[in-house]
CSV table of N, CA, C and O in Angstrom, one decimal:
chain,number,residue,atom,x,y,z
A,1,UNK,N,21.6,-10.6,-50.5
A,1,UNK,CA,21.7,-10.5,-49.0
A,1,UNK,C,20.3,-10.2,-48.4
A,1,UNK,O,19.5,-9.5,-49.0
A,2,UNK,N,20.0,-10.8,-47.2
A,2,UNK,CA,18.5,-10.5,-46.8
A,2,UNK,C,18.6,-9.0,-45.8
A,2,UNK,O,19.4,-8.7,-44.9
A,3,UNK,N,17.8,-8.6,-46.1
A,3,UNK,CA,17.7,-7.2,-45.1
A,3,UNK,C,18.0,-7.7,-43.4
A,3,UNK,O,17.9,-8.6,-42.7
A,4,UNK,N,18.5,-6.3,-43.4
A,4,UNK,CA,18.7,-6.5,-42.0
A,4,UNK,C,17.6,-6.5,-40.9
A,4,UNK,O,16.7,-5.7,-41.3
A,5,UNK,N,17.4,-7.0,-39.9
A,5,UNK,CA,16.4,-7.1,-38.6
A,5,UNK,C,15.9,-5.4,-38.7
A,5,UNK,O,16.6,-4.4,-38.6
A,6,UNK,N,14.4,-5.4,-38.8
A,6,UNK,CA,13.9,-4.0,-37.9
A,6,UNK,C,14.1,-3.9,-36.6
A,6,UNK,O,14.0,-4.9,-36.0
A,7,UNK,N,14.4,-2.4,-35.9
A,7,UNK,CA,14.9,-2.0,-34.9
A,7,UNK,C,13.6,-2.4,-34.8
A,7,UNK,O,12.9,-2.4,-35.9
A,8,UNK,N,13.0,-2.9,-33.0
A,8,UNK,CA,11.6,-3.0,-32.2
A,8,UNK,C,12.1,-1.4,-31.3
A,8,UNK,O,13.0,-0.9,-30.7
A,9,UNK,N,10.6,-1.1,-31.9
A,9,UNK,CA,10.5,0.4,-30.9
A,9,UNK,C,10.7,0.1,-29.4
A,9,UNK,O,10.5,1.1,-28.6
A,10,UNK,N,11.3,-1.4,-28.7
A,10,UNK,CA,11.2,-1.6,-27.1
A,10,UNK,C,12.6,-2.0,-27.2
A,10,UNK,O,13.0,-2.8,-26.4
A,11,UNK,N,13.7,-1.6,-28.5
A,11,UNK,CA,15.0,-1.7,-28.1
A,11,UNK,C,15.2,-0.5,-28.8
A,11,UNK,O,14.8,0.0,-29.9
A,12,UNK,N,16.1,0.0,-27.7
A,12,UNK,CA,16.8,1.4,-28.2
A,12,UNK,C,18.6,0.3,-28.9
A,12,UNK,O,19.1,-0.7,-28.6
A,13,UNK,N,19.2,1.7,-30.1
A,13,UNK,CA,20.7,1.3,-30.7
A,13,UNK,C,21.3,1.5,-29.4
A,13,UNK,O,20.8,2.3,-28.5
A,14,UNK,N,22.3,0.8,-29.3
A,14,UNK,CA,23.4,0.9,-28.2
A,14,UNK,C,24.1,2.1,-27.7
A,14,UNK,O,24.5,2.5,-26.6
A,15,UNK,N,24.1,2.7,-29.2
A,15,UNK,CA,24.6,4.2,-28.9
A,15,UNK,C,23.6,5.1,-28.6
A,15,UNK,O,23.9,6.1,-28.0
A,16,UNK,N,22.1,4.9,-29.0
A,16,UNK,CA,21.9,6.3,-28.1
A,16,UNK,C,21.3,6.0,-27.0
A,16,UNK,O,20.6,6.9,-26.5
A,17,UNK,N,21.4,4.7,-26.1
A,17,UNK,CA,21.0,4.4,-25.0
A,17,UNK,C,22.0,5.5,-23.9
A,17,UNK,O,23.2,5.7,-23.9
A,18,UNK,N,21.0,5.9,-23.1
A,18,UNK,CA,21.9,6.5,-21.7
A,18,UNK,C,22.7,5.6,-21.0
A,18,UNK,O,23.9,5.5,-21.0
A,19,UNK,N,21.6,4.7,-20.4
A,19,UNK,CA,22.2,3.2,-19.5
A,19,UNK,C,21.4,2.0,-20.5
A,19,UNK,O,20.4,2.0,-21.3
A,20,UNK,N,22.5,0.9,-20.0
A,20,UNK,CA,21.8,-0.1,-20.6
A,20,UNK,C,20.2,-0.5,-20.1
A,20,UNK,O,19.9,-0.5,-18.9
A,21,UNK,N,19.2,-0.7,-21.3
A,21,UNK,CA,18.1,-0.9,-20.5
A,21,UNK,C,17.9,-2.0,-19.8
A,21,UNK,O,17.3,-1.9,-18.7
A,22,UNK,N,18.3,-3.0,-20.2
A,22,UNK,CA,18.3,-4.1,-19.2
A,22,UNK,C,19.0,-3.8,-17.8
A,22,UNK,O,18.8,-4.5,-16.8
A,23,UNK,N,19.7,-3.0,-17.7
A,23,UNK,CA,20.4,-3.1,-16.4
A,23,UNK,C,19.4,-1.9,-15.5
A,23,UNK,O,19.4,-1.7,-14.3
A,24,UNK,N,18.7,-1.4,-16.3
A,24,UNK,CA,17.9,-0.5,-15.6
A,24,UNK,C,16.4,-1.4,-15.2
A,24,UNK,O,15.6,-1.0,-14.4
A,25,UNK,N,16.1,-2.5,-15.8
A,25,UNK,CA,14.7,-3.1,-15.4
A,25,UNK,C,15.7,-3.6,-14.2
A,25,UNK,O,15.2,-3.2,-13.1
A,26,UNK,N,17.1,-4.3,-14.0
A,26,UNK,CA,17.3,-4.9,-12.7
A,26,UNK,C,16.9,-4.1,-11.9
A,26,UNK,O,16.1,-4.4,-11.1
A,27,UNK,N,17.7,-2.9,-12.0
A,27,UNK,CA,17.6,-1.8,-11.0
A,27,UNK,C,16.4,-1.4,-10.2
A,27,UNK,O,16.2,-1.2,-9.0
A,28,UNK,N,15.3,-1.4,-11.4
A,28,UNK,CA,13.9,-0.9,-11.4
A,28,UNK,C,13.3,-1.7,-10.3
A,28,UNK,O,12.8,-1.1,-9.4
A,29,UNK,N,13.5,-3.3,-10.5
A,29,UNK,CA,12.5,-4.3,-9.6
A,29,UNK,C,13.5,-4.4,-8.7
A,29,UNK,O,12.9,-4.7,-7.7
A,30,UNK,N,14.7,-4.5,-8.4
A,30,UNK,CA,15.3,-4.2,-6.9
A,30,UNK,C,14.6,-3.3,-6.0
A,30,UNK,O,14.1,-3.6,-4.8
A,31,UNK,N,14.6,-2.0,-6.9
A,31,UNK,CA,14.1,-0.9,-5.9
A,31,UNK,C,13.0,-0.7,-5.4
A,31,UNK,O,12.6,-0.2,-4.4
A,32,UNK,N,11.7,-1.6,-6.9
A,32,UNK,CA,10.6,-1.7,-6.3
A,32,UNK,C,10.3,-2.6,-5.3
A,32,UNK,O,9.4,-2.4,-4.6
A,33,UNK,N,11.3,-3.9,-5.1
A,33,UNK,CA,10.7,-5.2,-4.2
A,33,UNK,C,11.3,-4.3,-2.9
A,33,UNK,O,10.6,-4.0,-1.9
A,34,UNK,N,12.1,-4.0,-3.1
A,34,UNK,CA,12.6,-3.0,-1.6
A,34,UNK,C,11.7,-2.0,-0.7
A,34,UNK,O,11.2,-2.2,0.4
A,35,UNK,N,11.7,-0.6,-1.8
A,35,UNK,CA,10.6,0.0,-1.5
A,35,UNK,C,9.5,-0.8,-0.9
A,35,UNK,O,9.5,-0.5,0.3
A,36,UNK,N,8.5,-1.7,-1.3
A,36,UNK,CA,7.6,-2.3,-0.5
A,36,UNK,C,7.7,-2.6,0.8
A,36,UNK,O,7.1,-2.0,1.7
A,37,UNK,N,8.6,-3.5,0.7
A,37,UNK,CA,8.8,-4.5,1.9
A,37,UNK,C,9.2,-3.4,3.0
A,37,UNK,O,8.7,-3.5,4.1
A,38,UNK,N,10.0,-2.6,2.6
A,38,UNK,CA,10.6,-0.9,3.7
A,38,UNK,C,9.0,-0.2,4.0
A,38,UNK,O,8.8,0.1,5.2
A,39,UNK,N,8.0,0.1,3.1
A,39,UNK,CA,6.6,0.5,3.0
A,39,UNK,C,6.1,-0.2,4.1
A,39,UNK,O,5.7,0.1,5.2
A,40,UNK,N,6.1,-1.2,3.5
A,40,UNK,CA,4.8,-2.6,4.3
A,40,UNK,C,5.3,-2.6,6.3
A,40,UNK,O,4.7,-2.7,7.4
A,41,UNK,N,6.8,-2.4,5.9
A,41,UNK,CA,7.5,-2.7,7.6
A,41,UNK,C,6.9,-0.9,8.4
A,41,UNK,O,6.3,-0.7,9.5
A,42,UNK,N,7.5,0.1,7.6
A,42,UNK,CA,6.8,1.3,8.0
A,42,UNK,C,5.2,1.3,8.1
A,42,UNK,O,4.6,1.3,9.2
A,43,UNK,N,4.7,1.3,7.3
A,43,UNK,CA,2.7,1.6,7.2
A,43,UNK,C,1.8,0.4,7.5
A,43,UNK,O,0.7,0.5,7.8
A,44,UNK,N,2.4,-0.7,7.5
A,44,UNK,CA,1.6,-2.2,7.8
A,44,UNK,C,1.0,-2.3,6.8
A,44,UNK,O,-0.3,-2.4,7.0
A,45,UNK,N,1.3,-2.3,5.8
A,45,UNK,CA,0.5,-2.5,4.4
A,45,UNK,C,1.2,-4.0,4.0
A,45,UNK,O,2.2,-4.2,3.4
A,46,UNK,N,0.2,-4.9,4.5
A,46,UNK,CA,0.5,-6.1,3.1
A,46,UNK,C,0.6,-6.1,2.0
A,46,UNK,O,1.5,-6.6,1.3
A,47,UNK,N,-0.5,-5.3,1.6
A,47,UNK,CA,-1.2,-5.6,-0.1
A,47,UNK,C,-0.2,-5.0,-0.5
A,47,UNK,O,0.5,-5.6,-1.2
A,48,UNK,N,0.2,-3.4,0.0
A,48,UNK,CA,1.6,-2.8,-1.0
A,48,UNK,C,2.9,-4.2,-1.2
A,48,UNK,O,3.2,-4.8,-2.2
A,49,UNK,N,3.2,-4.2,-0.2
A,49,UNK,CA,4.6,-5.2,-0.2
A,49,UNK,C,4.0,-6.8,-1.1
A,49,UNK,O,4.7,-7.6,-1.7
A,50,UNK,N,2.8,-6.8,-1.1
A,50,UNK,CA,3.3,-8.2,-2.2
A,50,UNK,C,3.1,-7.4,-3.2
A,50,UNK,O,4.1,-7.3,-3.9
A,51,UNK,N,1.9,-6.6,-3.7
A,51,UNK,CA,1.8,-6.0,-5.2
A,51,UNK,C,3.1,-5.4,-5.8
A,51,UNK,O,3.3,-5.5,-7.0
A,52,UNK,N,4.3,-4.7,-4.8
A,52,UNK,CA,5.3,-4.9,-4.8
A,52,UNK,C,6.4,-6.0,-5.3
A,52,UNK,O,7.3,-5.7,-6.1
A,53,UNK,N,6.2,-7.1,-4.7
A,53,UNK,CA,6.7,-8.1,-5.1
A,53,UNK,C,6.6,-8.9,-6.0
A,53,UNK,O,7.4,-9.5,-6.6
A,54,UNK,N,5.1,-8.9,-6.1
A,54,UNK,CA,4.6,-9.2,-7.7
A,54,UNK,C,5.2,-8.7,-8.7
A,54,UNK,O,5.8,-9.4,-9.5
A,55,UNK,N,5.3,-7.4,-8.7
A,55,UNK,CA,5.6,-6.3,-9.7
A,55,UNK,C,7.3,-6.9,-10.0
A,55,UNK,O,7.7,-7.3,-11.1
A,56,UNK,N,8.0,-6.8,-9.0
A,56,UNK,CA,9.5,-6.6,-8.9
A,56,UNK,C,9.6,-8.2,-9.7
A,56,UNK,O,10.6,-8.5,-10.5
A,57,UNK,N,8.6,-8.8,-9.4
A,57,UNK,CA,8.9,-10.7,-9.8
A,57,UNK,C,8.7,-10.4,-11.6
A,57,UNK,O,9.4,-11.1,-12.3
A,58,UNK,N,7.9,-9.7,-12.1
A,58,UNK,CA,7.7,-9.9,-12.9
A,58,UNK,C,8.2,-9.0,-14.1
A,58,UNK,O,7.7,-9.1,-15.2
A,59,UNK,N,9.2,-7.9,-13.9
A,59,UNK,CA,10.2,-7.2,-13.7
A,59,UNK,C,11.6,-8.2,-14.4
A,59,UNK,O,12.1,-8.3,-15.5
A,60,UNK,N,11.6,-9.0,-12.5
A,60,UNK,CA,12.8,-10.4,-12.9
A,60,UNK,C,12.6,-10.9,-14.1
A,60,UNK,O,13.5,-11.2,-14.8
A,61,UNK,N,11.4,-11.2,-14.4
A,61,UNK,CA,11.3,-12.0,-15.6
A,61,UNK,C,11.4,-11.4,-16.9
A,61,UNK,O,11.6,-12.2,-17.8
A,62,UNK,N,11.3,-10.0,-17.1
A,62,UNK,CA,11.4,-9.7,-18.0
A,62,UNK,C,12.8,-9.4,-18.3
A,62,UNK,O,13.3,-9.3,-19.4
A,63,UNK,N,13.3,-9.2,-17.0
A,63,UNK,CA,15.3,-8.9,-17.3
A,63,UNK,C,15.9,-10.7,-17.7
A,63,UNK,O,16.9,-10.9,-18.4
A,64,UNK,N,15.2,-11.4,-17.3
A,64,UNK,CA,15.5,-12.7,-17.6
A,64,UNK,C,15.6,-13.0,-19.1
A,64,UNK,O,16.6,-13.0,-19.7
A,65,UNK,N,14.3,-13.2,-19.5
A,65,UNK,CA,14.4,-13.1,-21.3
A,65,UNK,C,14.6,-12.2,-21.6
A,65,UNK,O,14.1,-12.2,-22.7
A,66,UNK,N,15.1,-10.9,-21.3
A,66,UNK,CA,15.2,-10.1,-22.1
A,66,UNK,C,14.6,-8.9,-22.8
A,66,UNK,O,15.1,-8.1,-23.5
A,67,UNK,N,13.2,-9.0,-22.4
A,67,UNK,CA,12.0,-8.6,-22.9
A,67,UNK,C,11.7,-7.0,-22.2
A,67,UNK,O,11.2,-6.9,-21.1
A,68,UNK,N,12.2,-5.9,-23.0
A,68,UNK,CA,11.6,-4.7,-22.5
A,68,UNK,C,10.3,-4.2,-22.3
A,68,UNK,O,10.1,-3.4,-21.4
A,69,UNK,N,9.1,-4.9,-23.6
A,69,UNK,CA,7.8,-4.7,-23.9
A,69,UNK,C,7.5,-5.0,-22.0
A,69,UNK,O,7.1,-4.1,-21.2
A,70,UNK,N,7.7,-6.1,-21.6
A,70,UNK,CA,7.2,-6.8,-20.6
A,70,UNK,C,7.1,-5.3,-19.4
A,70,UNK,O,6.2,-4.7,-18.9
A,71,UNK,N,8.8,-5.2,-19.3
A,71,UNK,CA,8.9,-4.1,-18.6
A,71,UNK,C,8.7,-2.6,-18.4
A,71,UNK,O,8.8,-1.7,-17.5
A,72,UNK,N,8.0,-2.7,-20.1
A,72,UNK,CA,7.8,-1.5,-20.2
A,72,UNK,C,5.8,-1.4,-19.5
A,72,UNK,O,5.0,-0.7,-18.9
A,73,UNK,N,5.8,-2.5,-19.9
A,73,UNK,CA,3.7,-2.6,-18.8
A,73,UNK,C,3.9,-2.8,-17.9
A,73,UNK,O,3.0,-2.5,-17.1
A,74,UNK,N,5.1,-3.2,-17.4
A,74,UNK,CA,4.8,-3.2,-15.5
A,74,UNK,C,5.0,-1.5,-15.4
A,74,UNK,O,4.3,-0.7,-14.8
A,75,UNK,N,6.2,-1.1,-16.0
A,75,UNK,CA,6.3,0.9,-15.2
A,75,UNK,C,5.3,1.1,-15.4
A,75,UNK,O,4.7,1.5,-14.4
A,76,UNK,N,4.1,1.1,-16.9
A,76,UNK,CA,3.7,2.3,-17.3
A,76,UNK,C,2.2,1.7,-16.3
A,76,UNK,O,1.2,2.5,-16.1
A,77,UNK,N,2.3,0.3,-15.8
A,77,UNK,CA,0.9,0.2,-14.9
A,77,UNK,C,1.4,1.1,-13.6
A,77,UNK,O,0.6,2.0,-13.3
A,78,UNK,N,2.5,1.0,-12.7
A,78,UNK,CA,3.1,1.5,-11.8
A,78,UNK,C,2.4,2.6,-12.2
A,78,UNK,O,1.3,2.9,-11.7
A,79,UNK,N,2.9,3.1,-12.9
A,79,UNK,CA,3.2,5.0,-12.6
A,79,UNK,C,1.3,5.5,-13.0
A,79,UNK,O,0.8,6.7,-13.0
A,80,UNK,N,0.6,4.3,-13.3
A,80,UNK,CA,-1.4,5.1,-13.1
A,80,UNK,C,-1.7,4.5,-11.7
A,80,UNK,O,-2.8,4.6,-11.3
A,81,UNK,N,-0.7,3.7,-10.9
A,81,UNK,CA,-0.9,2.9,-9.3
A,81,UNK,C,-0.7,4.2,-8.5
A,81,UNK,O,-1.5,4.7,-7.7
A,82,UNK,N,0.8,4.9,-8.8
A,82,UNK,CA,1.4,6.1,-8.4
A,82,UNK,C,1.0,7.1,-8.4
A,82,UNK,O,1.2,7.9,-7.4
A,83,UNK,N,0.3,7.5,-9.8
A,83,UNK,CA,-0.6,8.8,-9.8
A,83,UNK,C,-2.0,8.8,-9.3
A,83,UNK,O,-2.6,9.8,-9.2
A,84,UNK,N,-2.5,7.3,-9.0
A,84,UNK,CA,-3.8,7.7,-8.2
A,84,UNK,C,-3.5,7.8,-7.1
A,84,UNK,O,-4.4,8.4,-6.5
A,85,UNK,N,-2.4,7.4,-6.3
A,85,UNK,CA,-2.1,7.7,-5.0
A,85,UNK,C,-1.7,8.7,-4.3
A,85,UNK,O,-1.8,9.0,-3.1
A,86,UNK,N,-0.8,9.8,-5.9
A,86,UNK,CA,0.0,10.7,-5.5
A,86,UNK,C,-1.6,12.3,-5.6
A,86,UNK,O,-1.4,13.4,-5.2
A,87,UNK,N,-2.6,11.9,-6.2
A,87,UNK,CA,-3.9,12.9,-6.5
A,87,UNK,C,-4.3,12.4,-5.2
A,87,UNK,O,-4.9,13.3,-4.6
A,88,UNK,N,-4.3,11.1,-4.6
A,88,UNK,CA,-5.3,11.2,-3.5
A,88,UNK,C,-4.3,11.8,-2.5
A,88,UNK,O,-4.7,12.9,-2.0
A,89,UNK,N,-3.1,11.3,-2.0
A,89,UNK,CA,-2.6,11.8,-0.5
A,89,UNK,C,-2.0,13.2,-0.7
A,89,UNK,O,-2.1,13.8,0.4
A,90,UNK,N,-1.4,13.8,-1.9
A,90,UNK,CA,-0.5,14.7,-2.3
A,90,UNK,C,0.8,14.3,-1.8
A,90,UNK,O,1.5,15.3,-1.6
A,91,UNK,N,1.1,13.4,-1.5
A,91,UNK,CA,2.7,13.1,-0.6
A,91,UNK,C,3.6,12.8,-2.0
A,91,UNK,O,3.4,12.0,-2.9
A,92,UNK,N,4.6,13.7,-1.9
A,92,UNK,CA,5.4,13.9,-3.1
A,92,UNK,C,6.4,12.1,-2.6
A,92,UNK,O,6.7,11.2,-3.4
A,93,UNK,N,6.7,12.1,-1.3
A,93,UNK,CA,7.2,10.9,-1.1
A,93,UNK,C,6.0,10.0,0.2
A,93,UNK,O,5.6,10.4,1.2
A,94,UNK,N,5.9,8.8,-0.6
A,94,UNK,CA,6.8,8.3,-1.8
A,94,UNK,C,5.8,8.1,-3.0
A,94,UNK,O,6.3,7.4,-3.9
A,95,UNK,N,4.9,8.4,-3.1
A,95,UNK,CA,4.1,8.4,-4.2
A,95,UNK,C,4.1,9.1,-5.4
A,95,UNK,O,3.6,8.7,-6.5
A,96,UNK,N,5.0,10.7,-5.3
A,96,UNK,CA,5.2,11.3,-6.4
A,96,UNK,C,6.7,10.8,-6.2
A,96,UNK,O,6.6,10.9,-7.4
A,97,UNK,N,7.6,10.4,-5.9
A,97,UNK,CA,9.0,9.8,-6.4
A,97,UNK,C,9.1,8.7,-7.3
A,97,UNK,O,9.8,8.5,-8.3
A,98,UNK,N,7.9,8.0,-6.8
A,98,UNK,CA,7.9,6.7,-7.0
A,98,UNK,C,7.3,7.0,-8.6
A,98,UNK,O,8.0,6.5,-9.5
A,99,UNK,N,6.2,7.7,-9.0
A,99,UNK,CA,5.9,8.6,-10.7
A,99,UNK,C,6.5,8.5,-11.3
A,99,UNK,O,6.6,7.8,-12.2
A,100,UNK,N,7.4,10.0,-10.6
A,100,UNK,CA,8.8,9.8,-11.3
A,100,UNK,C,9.2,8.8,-12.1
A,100,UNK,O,9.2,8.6,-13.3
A,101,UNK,N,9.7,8.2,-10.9
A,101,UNK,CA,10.8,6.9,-11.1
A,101,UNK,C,10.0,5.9,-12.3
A,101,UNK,O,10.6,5.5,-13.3
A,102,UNK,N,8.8,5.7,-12.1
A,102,UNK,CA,7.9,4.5,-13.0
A,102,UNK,C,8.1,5.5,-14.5
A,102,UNK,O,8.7,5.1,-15.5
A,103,UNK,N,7.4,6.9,-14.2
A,103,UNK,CA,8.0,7.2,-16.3
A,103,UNK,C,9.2,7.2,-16.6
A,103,UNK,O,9.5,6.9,-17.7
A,104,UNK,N,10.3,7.6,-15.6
A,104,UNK,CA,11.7,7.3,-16.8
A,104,UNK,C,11.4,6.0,-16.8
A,104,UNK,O,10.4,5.8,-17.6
A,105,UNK,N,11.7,5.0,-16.2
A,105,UNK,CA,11.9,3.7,-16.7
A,105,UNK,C,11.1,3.7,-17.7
A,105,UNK,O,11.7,3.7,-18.8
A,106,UNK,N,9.8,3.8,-17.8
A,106,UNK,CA,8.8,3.7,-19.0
A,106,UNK,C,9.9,4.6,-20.3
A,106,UNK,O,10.4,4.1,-21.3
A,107,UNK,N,10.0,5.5,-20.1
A,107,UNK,CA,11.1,5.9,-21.2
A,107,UNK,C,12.5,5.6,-21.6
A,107,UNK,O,13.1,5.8,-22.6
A,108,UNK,N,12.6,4.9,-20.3
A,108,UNK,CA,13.9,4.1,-20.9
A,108,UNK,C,13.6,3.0,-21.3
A,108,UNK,O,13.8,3.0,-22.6
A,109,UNK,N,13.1,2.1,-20.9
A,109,UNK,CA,12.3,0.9,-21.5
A,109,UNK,C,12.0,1.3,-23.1
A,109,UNK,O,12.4,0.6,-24.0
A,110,UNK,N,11.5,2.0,-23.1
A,110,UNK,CA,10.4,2.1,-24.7
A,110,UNK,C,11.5,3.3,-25.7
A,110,UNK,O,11.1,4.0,-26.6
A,111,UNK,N,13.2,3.2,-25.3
A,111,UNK,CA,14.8,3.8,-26.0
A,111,UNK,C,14.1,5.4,-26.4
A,111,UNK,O,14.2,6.0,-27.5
A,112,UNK,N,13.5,5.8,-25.2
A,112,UNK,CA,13.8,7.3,-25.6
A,112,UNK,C,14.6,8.0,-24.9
A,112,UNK,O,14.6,9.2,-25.1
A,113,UNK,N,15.2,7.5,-24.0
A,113,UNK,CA,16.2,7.8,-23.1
A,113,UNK,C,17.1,6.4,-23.3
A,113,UNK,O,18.1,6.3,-22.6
């Protein structure tokens, strides 16, 4: 019989996942394309709302095939986007939420949660 498939360190077992990770990359780039577009309408920031959208698009694509690696480089670029923003203004929102939010995903993404 041939060995079984190695676990990839960017899939967590079913059982010790909290949430499914794929349903958390949806979640992830909903909230990010939102967040923006709610940013950009509040502060008049373009560049946030597409880098936003960028992000959230490419997000979709990784919930698309399936691919956590994918999703796990968009949080973990997010959350050094987040922490330069959150050292420069100190605004816990939305710059330290949004931290937050970018390392779990990165931890969920990468089945340590």
């Amino acid at each position: 019989l041939p060995a079984p498939p190695a676990m990839s360190p960017f899939r967590a077992p079913p059982s010790a996942a909290l949430i499914d990770p794929l349903t958390a990359v949806a979640v992830y780039a909903a909230l990010i394309a939102f967040g923006g577009v709610m940013g950009a309408g509040a502060a008049g920031s373009m560049i946030s709302a597409g880098s936003s959208v960028v992000s959230a698009a490419v997000l979709g694509y990784a919930y698309h095939v399936g691919n956590l690696q994918i999703a796990f480089v968009v949080a973990c670029a997010l959350c050094v986007v987040f922490a330069v923003r959150f050292v420069k203004t100190r605004a816990v929102v939305p710059a330290g939420a949004l931290l937050a939010l970018s390392a779990l995903m990165a931890l969920i993404f990468n089945g340590v949660l």
